[in-house]
Amino acid sequence: MAKYKITFDREACIGAIACVSVNPKYWLTAEDGKVDLKGAKKNKDGKWELIIGEEDFVINRDSAEVCPVLAIKVEKVEE
Ligand code: SF4
């Protein structure tokens, strides 16, 4: 099964919460008014990353599409 990588630029996030409303399984509101991606780890560029399976691609792609500042990217991981 294909794997996908979510990359979340938390610095860019303006706390519009659209991602949470379409996908509360992965996106949580945080105390600072932004959101957190559940289970993600910070990479060397200061962005948050999480690998997901194909079954969760669509809901996370939907989160990426509704984000007004394009803080979320979902791309296929080559195996
Ligand atoms: S939709 Fe984008 S700007 Fe809004 S909370 Fe989610 S990541 Fe942040």
PDB file of N, CA and C and ligand atoms in Angstrom:
ATOM      1  N   MET A   1       0.830  -1.203   0.000  1.00  0.00           N
ATOM      2  CA  MET A   1       0.000   0.000   0.000  1.00  0.00           C
ATOM      3  C   MET A   1       0.860   1.247   0.000  1.00  0.00           C
ATOM      4  N   ALA A   2       0.392   2.223  -0.697  1.00  0.00           N
ATOM      5  CA  ALA A   2       1.149   3.479  -0.782  1.00  0.00           C
ATOM      6  C   ALA A   2       1.173   4.197   0.565  1.00  0.00           C
ATOM      7  N   LYS A   3       2.247   4.915   0.767  1.00  0.00           N
ATOM      8  CA  LYS A   3       2.375   5.755   1.963  1.00  0.00           C
ATOM      9  C   LYS A   3       2.419   7.213   1.523  1.00  0.00           C
ATOM     10  N   TYR A   4       1.962   8.050   2.415  1.00  0.00           N
ATOM     11  CA  TYR A   4       1.954   9.486   2.152  1.00  0.00           C
ATOM     12  C   TYR A   4       2.581  10.221   3.325  1.00  0.00           C
ATOM     13  N   LYS A   5       3.179  11.350   3.009  1.00  0.00           N
ATOM     14  CA  LYS A   5       3.771  12.167   4.069  1.00  0.00           C
ATOM     15  C   LYS A   5       3.009  13.485   4.166  1.00  0.00           C
ATOM     16  N   ILE A   6       2.552  13.771   5.391  1.00  0.00           N
ATOM     17  CA  ILE A   6       1.962  15.085   5.658  1.00  0.00           C
ATOM     18  C   ILE A   6       3.075  15.975   6.184  1.00  0.00           C
ATOM     19  N   THR A   7       3.192  17.167   5.627  1.00  0.00           N
ATOM     20  CA  THR A   7       4.121  18.165   6.147  1.00  0.00           C
ATOM     21  C   THR A   7       3.306  19.382   6.568  1.00  0.00           C
ATOM     22  N   PHE A   8       3.501  19.790   7.799  1.00  0.00           N
ATOM     23  CA  PHE A   8       2.699  20.873   8.373  1.00  0.00           C
ATOM     24  C   PHE A   8       3.618  22.021   8.795  1.00  0.00           C
ATOM     25  N   ASP A   9       3.390  23.179   8.200  1.00  0.00           N
ATOM     26  CA  ASP A   9       4.159  24.375   8.528  1.00  0.00           C
ATOM     27  C   ASP A   9       3.401  25.129   9.633  1.00  0.00           C
ATOM     28  N   ARG A  10       3.742  24.802  10.873  1.00  0.00           N
ATOM     29  CA  ARG A  10       2.990  25.372  12.003  1.00  0.00           C
ATOM     30  C   ARG A  10       3.216  26.879  12.134  1.00  0.00           C
ATOM     31  N   GLU A  11       4.367  27.359  11.681  1.00  0.00           N
ATOM     32  CA  GLU A  11       4.637  28.799  11.705  1.00  0.00           C
ATOM     33  C   GLU A  11       3.621  29.549  10.840  1.00  0.00           C
ATOM     34  N   ALA A  12       3.240  28.941   9.720  1.00  0.00           N
ATOM     35  CA  ALA A  12       2.317  29.593   8.787  1.00  0.00           C
ATOM     36  C   ALA A  12       0.866  29.519   9.243  1.00  0.00           C
ATOM     37  N   CYS A  13       0.556  28.576  10.093  1.00  0.00           N
ATOM     38  CA  CYS A  13      -0.829  28.352  10.538  1.00  0.00           C
ATOM     39  C   CYS A  13      -1.380  29.595  11.226  1.00  0.00           C
ATOM     40  N   ILE A  14      -2.604  29.982  10.822  1.00  0.00           N
ATOM     41  CA  ILE A  14      -3.247  31.149  11.437  1.00  0.00           C
ATOM     42  C   ILE A  14      -4.420  30.738  12.324  1.00  0.00           C
ATOM     43  N   GLY A  15      -4.554  29.455  12.556  1.00  0.00           N
ATOM     44  CA  GLY A  15      -5.599  28.988  13.474  1.00  0.00           C
ATOM     45  C   GLY A  15      -7.011  29.108  12.931  1.00  0.00           C
ATOM     46  N   ALA A  16      -7.152  28.948  11.635  1.00  0.00           N
ATOM     47  CA  ALA A  16      -8.486  29.040  11.027  1.00  0.00           C
ATOM     48  C   ALA A  16      -9.354  27.827  11.362  1.00  0.00           C
ATOM     49  N   ILE A  17      -8.718  26.741  11.775  1.00  0.00           N
ATOM     50  CA  ILE A  17      -9.397  25.531  12.278  1.00  0.00           C
ATOM     51  C   ILE A  17     -10.169  24.764  11.196  1.00  0.00           C
ATOM     52  N   ALA A  18     -10.066  25.185   9.958  1.00  0.00           N
ATOM     53  CA  ALA A  18     -10.765  24.469   8.889  1.00  0.00           C
ATOM     54  C   ALA A  18     -10.295  23.019   8.802  1.00  0.00           C
ATOM     55  N   CYS A  19      -9.006  22.803   8.985  1.00  0.00           N
ATOM     56  CA  CYS A  19      -8.461  21.441   8.906  1.00  0.00           C
ATOM     57  C   CYS A  19      -9.087  20.528   9.954  1.00  0.00           C
ATOM     58  N   VAL A  20      -9.311  21.058  11.140  1.00  0.00           N
ATOM     59  CA  VAL A  20      -9.898  20.256  12.222  1.00  0.00           C
ATOM     60  C   VAL A  20     -11.353  19.929  11.896  1.00  0.00           C
ATOM     61  N   SER A  21     -12.071  20.881  11.336  1.00  0.00           N
ATOM     62  CA  SER A  21     -13.484  20.621  11.084  1.00  0.00           C
ATOM     63  C   SER A  21     -13.686  19.553  10.020  1.00  0.00           C
ATOM     64  N   VAL A  22     -12.783  19.438   9.061  1.00  0.00           N
ATOM     65  CA  VAL A  22     -12.954  18.358   8.076  1.00  0.00           C
ATOM     66  C   VAL A  22     -12.272  17.061   8.520  1.00  0.00           C
ATOM     67  N   ASN A  23     -11.369  17.138   9.484  1.00  0.00           N
ATOM     68  CA  ASN A  23     -10.573  15.957   9.816  1.00  0.00           C
ATOM     69  C   ASN A  23     -10.095  15.964  11.282  1.00  0.00           C
ATOM     70  N   PRO A  24     -11.028  15.791  12.212  1.00  0.00           N
ATOM     71  CA  PRO A  24     -10.637  15.811  13.632  1.00  0.00           C
ATOM     72  C   PRO A  24      -9.834  14.587  14.066  1.00  0.00           C
ATOM     73  N   LYS A  25      -9.782  13.569  13.212  1.00  0.00           N
ATOM     74  CA  LYS A  25      -8.993  12.373  13.565  1.00  0.00           C
ATOM     75  C   LYS A  25      -7.502  12.706  13.646  1.00  0.00           C
ATOM     76  N   TYR A  26      -7.044  13.613  12.792  1.00  0.00           N
ATOM     77  CA  TYR A  26      -5.618  13.926  12.743  1.00  0.00           C
ATOM     78  C   TYR A  26      -5.256  15.307  13.282  1.00  0.00           C
ATOM     79  N   TRP A  27      -6.217  16.241  13.245  1.00  0.00           N
ATOM     80  CA  TRP A  27      -5.900  17.634  13.578  1.00  0.00           C
ATOM     81  C   TRP A  27      -6.613  18.047  14.848  1.00  0.00           C
ATOM     82  N   LEU A  28      -5.861  18.647  15.751  1.00  0.00           N
ATOM     83  CA  LEU A  28      -6.367  19.031  17.075  1.00  0.00           C
ATOM     84  C   LEU A  28      -6.147  20.517  17.296  1.00  0.00           C
ATOM     85  N   THR A  29      -7.081  21.172  17.925  1.00  0.00           N
ATOM     86  CA  THR A  29      -6.828  22.562  18.299  1.00  0.00           C
ATOM     87  C   THR A  29      -5.853  22.582  19.477  1.00  0.00           C
ATOM     88  N   ALA A  30      -4.990  23.575  19.488  1.00  0.00           N
ATOM     89  CA  ALA A  30      -3.974  23.679  20.537  1.00  0.00           C
ATOM     90  C   ALA A  30      -4.235  24.925  21.385  1.00  0.00           C
ATOM     91  N   GLU A  31      -3.601  24.969  22.548  1.00  0.00           N
ATOM     92  CA  GLU A  31      -3.857  26.063  23.491  1.00  0.00           C
ATOM     93  C   GLU A  31      -3.425  27.417  22.957  1.00  0.00           C
ATOM     94  N   ASP A  32      -2.478  27.450  22.041  1.00  0.00           N
ATOM     95  CA  ASP A  32      -2.016  28.735  21.511  1.00  0.00           C
ATOM     96  C   ASP A  32      -2.876  29.232  20.341  1.00  0.00           C
ATOM     97  N   GLY A  33      -3.983  28.544  20.060  1.00  0.00           N
ATOM     98  CA  GLY A  33      -4.881  28.992  19.000  1.00  0.00           C
ATOM     99  C   GLY A  33      -4.561  28.408  17.645  1.00  0.00           C
ATOM    100  N   LYS A  34      -3.436  27.701  17.553  1.00  0.00           N
ATOM    101  CA  LYS A  34      -3.102  27.018  16.300  1.00  0.00           C
ATOM    102  C   LYS A  34      -3.597  25.573  16.404  1.00  0.00           C
ATOM    103  N   VAL A  35      -3.060  24.714  15.584  1.00  0.00           N
ATOM    104  CA  VAL A  35      -3.450  23.304  15.642  1.00  0.00           C
ATOM    105  C   VAL A  35      -2.198  22.432  15.712  1.00  0.00           C
ATOM    106  N   ASP A  36      -2.407  21.209  16.118  1.00  0.00           N
ATOM    107  CA  ASP A  36      -1.340  20.211  16.116  1.00  0.00           C
ATOM    108  C   ASP A  36      -1.771  19.031  15.263  1.00  0.00           C
ATOM    109  N   LEU A  37      -0.787  18.441  14.608  1.00  0.00           N
ATOM    110  CA  LEU A  37      -1.004  17.217  13.836  1.00  0.00           C
ATOM    111  C   LEU A  37      -0.643  16.055  14.756  1.00  0.00           C
ATOM    112  N   LYS A  38      -1.633  15.244  15.071  1.00  0.00           N
ATOM    113  CA  LYS A  38      -1.425  14.167  16.042  1.00  0.00           C
ATOM    114  C   LYS A  38      -0.312  13.211  15.619  1.00  0.00           C
ATOM    115  N   GLY A  39       0.618  12.989  16.506  1.00  0.00           N
ATOM    116  CA  GLY A  39       1.668  12.007  16.267  1.00  0.00           C
ATOM    117  C   GLY A  39       2.815  12.492  15.405  1.00  0.00           C
ATOM    118  N   ALA A  40       2.775  13.765  14.975  1.00  0.00           N
ATOM    119  CA  ALA A  40       3.816  14.269  14.068  1.00  0.00           C
ATOM    120  C   ALA A  40       5.122  14.553  14.819  1.00  0.00           C
ATOM    121  N   LYS A  41       6.211  14.491  14.055  1.00  0.00           N
ATOM    122  CA  LYS A  41       7.540  14.822  14.607  1.00  0.00           C
ATOM    123  C   LYS A  41       8.105  16.020  13.850  1.00  0.00           C
ATOM    124  N   LYS A  42       8.862  16.842  14.545  1.00  0.00           N
ATOM    125  CA  LYS A  42       9.442  18.038  13.934  1.00  0.00           C
ATOM    126  C   LYS A  42      10.660  17.651  13.111  1.00  0.00           C
ATOM    127  N   ASN A  43      10.746  18.159  11.891  1.00  0.00           N
ATOM    128  CA  ASN A  43      11.917  17.860  11.066  1.00  0.00           C
ATOM    129  C   ASN A  43      12.974  18.955  11.209  1.00  0.00           C
ATOM    130  N   LYS A  44      14.064  18.813  10.461  1.00  0.00           N
ATOM    131  CA  LYS A  44      15.186  19.749  10.635  1.00  0.00           C
ATOM    132  C   LYS A  44      14.851  21.153  10.138  1.00  0.00           C
ATOM    133  N   ASP A  45      13.796  21.276   9.339  1.00  0.00           N
ATOM    134  CA  ASP A  45      13.375  22.591   8.857  1.00  0.00           C
ATOM    135  C   ASP A  45      12.349  23.252   9.778  1.00  0.00           C
ATOM    136  N   GLY A  46      12.041  22.577  10.881  1.00  0.00           N
ATOM    137  CA  GLY A  46      11.079  23.146  11.828  1.00  0.00           C
ATOM    138  C   GLY A  46       9.631  22.881  11.456  1.00  0.00           C
ATOM    139  N   LYS A  47       9.436  22.048  10.429  1.00  0.00           N
ATOM    140  CA  LYS A  47       8.067  21.669  10.063  1.00  0.00           C
ATOM    141  C   LYS A  47       7.733  20.322  10.698  1.00  0.00           C
ATOM    142  N   TRP A  48       6.448  20.027  10.760  1.00  0.00           N
ATOM    143  CA  TRP A  48       5.996  18.793  11.394  1.00  0.00           C
ATOM    144  C   TRP A  48       5.647  17.774  10.329  1.00  0.00           C
ATOM    145  N   GLU A  49       6.049  16.535  10.547  1.00  0.00           N
ATOM    146  CA  GLU A  49       5.847  15.492   9.533  1.00  0.00           C
ATOM    147  C   GLU A  49       5.199  14.256  10.143  1.00  0.00           C
ATOM    148  N   LEU A  50       4.386  13.619   9.320  1.00  0.00           N
ATOM    149  CA  LEU A  50       3.758  12.361   9.730  1.00  0.00           C
ATOM    150  C   LEU A  50       3.542  11.508   8.488  1.00  0.00           C
ATOM    151  N   ILE A  51       3.896  10.240   8.594  1.00  0.00           N
ATOM    152  CA  ILE A  51       3.637   9.289   7.506  1.00  0.00           C
ATOM    153  C   ILE A  51       2.289   8.608   7.770  1.00  0.00           C
ATOM    154  N   ILE A  52       1.473   8.556   6.729  1.00  0.00           N
ATOM    155  CA  ILE A  52       0.159   7.917   6.850  1.00  0.00           C
ATOM    156  C   ILE A  52      -0.029   6.901   5.737  1.00  0.00           C
ATOM    157  N   GLY A  53      -1.004   6.034   5.928  1.00  0.00           N
ATOM    158  CA  GLY A  53      -1.341   5.053   4.910  1.00  0.00           C
ATOM    159  C   GLY A  53      -2.335   5.628   3.906  1.00  0.00           C
ATOM    160  N   GLU A  54      -2.508   4.883   2.827  1.00  0.00           N
ATOM    161  CA  GLU A  54      -3.394   5.309   1.743  1.00  0.00           C
ATOM    162  C   GLU A  54      -4.829   5.535   2.224  1.00  0.00           C
ATOM    163  N   GLU A  55      -5.230   4.758   3.230  1.00  0.00           N
ATOM    164  CA  GLU A  55      -6.615   4.848   3.712  1.00  0.00           C
ATOM    165  C   GLU A  55      -6.932   6.220   4.316  1.00  0.00           C
ATOM    166  N   ASP A  56      -5.910   6.937   4.749  1.00  0.00           N
ATOM    167  CA  ASP A  56      -6.145   8.255   5.347  1.00  0.00           C
ATOM    168  C   ASP A  56      -5.686   9.399   4.449  1.00  0.00           C
ATOM    169  N   PHE A  57      -5.376   9.072   3.203  1.00  0.00           N
ATOM    170  CA  PHE A  57      -4.928  10.113   2.275  1.00  0.00           C
ATOM    171  C   PHE A  57      -6.019  11.150   2.007  1.00  0.00           C
ATOM    172  N   VAL A  58      -7.226  10.689   1.708  1.00  0.00           N
ATOM    173  CA  VAL A  58      -8.276  11.619   1.265  1.00  0.00           C
ATOM    174  C   VAL A  58      -8.633  12.629   2.357  1.00  0.00           C
ATOM    175  N   ILE A  59      -8.791  12.165   3.591  1.00  0.00           N
ATOM    176  CA  ILE A  59      -9.189  13.129   4.638  1.00  0.00           C
ATOM    177  C   ILE A  59      -8.083  14.147   4.891  1.00  0.00           C
ATOM    178  N   ASN A  60      -6.835  13.740   4.750  1.00  0.00           N
ATOM    179  CA  ASN A  60      -5.748  14.699   4.964  1.00  0.00           C
ATOM    180  C   ASN A  60      -5.551  15.608   3.748  1.00  0.00           C
ATOM    181  N   ARG A  61      -5.790  15.083   2.572  1.00  0.00           N
ATOM    182  CA  ARG A  61      -5.766  15.948   1.393  1.00  0.00           C
ATOM    183  C   ARG A  61      -6.862  17.009   1.509  1.00  0.00           C
ATOM    184  N   ASP A  62      -8.026  16.616   2.033  1.00  0.00           N
ATOM    185  CA  ASP A  62      -9.106  17.578   2.241  1.00  0.00           C
ATOM    186  C   ASP A  62      -8.678  18.668   3.225  1.00  0.00           C
ATOM    187  N   SER A  63      -7.974  18.297   4.284  1.00  0.00           N
ATOM    188  CA  SER A  63      -7.477  19.305   5.233  1.00  0.00           C
ATOM    189  C   SER A  63      -6.538  20.270   4.527  1.00  0.00           C
ATOM    190  N   ALA A  64      -5.668  19.731   3.689  1.00  0.00           N
ATOM    191  CA  ALA A  64      -4.727  20.581   2.956  1.00  0.00           C
ATOM    192  C   ALA A  64      -5.480  21.550   2.039  1.00  0.00           C
ATOM    193  N   GLU A  65      -6.534  21.065   1.398  1.00  0.00           N
ATOM    194  CA  GLU A  65      -7.260  21.902   0.439  1.00  0.00           C
ATOM    195  C   GLU A  65      -8.037  23.027   1.105  1.00  0.00           C
ATOM    196  N   VAL A  66      -8.490  22.818   2.340  1.00  0.00           N
ATOM    197  CA  VAL A  66      -9.281  23.873   2.997  1.00  0.00           C
ATOM    198  C   VAL A  66      -8.412  24.866   3.759  1.00  0.00           C
ATOM    199  N   CYS A  67      -7.149  24.581   3.918  1.00  0.00           N
ATOM    200  CA  CYS A  67      -6.280  25.492   4.677  1.00  0.00           C
ATOM    201  C   CYS A  67      -6.054  26.778   3.876  1.00  0.00           C
ATOM    202  N   PRO A  68      -6.447  27.924   4.432  1.00  0.00           N
ATOM    203  CA  PRO A  68      -6.344  29.174   3.670  1.00  0.00           C
ATOM    204  C   PRO A  68      -4.917  29.661   3.446  1.00  0.00           C
ATOM    205  N   VAL A  69      -3.975  29.162   4.227  1.00  0.00           N
ATOM    206  CA  VAL A  69      -2.584  29.631   4.068  1.00  0.00           C
ATOM    207  C   VAL A  69      -1.657  28.531   3.535  1.00  0.00           C
ATOM    208  N   LEU A  70      -2.248  27.434   3.076  1.00  0.00           N
ATOM    209  CA  LEU A  70      -1.487  26.320   2.494  1.00  0.00           C
ATOM    210  C   LEU A  70      -0.390  25.809   3.434  1.00  0.00           C
ATOM    211  N   ALA A  71      -0.744  25.671   4.693  1.00  0.00           N
ATOM    212  CA  ALA A  71       0.233  25.217   5.686  1.00  0.00           C
ATOM    213  C   ALA A  71       0.401  23.700   5.700  1.00  0.00           C
ATOM    214  N   ILE A  72      -0.493  23.010   4.979  1.00  0.00           N
ATOM    215  CA  ILE A  72      -0.484  21.540   5.004  1.00  0.00           C
ATOM    216  C   ILE A  72      -0.185  21.015   3.603  1.00  0.00           C
ATOM    217  N   LYS A  73       0.769  20.084   3.526  1.00  0.00           N
ATOM    218  CA  LYS A  73       1.046  19.425   2.247  1.00  0.00           C
ATOM    219  C   LYS A  73       0.953  17.920   2.459  1.00  0.00           C
ATOM    220  N   VAL A  74       0.425  17.226   1.470  1.00  0.00           N
ATOM    221  CA  VAL A  74       0.358  15.766   1.532  1.00  0.00           C
ATOM    222  C   VAL A  74       0.933  15.233   0.233  1.00  0.00           C
ATOM    223  N   GLU A  75       1.995  14.453   0.333  1.00  0.00           N
ATOM    224  CA  GLU A  75       2.615  13.932  -0.885  1.00  0.00           C
ATOM    225  C   GLU A  75       2.935  12.454  -0.732  1.00  0.00           C
ATOM    226  N   LYS A  76       2.929  11.796  -1.872  1.00  0.00           N
ATOM    227  CA  LYS A  76       3.205  10.356  -1.879  1.00  0.00           C
ATOM    228  C   LYS A  76       4.670  10.104  -1.590  1.00  0.00           C
ATOM    229  N   VAL A  77       4.940   9.090  -0.801  1.00  0.00           N
ATOM    230  CA  VAL A  77       6.317   8.715  -0.482  1.00  0.00           C
ATOM    231  C   VAL A  77       6.713   7.597  -1.431  1.00  0.00           C
ATOM    232  N   GLU A  78       7.799   7.790  -2.136  1.00  0.00           N
ATOM    233  CA  GLU A  78       8.284   6.753  -3.054  1.00  0.00           C
ATOM    234  C   GLU A  78       8.904   5.627  -2.243  1.00  0.00           C
ATOM    235  N   GLU A  79       8.573   4.388  -2.638  1.00  0.00           N
ATOM    236  CA  GLU A  79       9.093   3.257  -1.861  1.00  0.00           C
ATOM    237  C   GLU A  79      10.214   2.559  -2.590  1.00  0.00           C
TER     238      GLU A  79
HETATM  239  S1  SF4 B   1      -6.638  25.137   8.237  1.00  0.00           S
HETATM  240 FE1  SF4 B   1      -4.476  25.780   8.044  1.00  0.00          FE
HETATM  241  S2  SF4 B   1      -4.396  27.752   9.071  1.00  0.00           S
HETATM  242 FE2  SF4 B   1      -6.291  26.751   9.685  1.00  0.00          FE
HETATM  243  S3  SF4 B   1      -5.780  25.731  11.582  1.00  0.00           S
HETATM  244 FE3  SF4 B   1      -5.513  24.257   9.947  1.00  0.00          FE
HETATM  245  S4  SF4 B   1      -3.362  24.406   9.387  1.00  0.00           S
HETATM  246 FE4  SF4 B   1      -3.853  26.214  10.566  1.00  0.00          FE
END
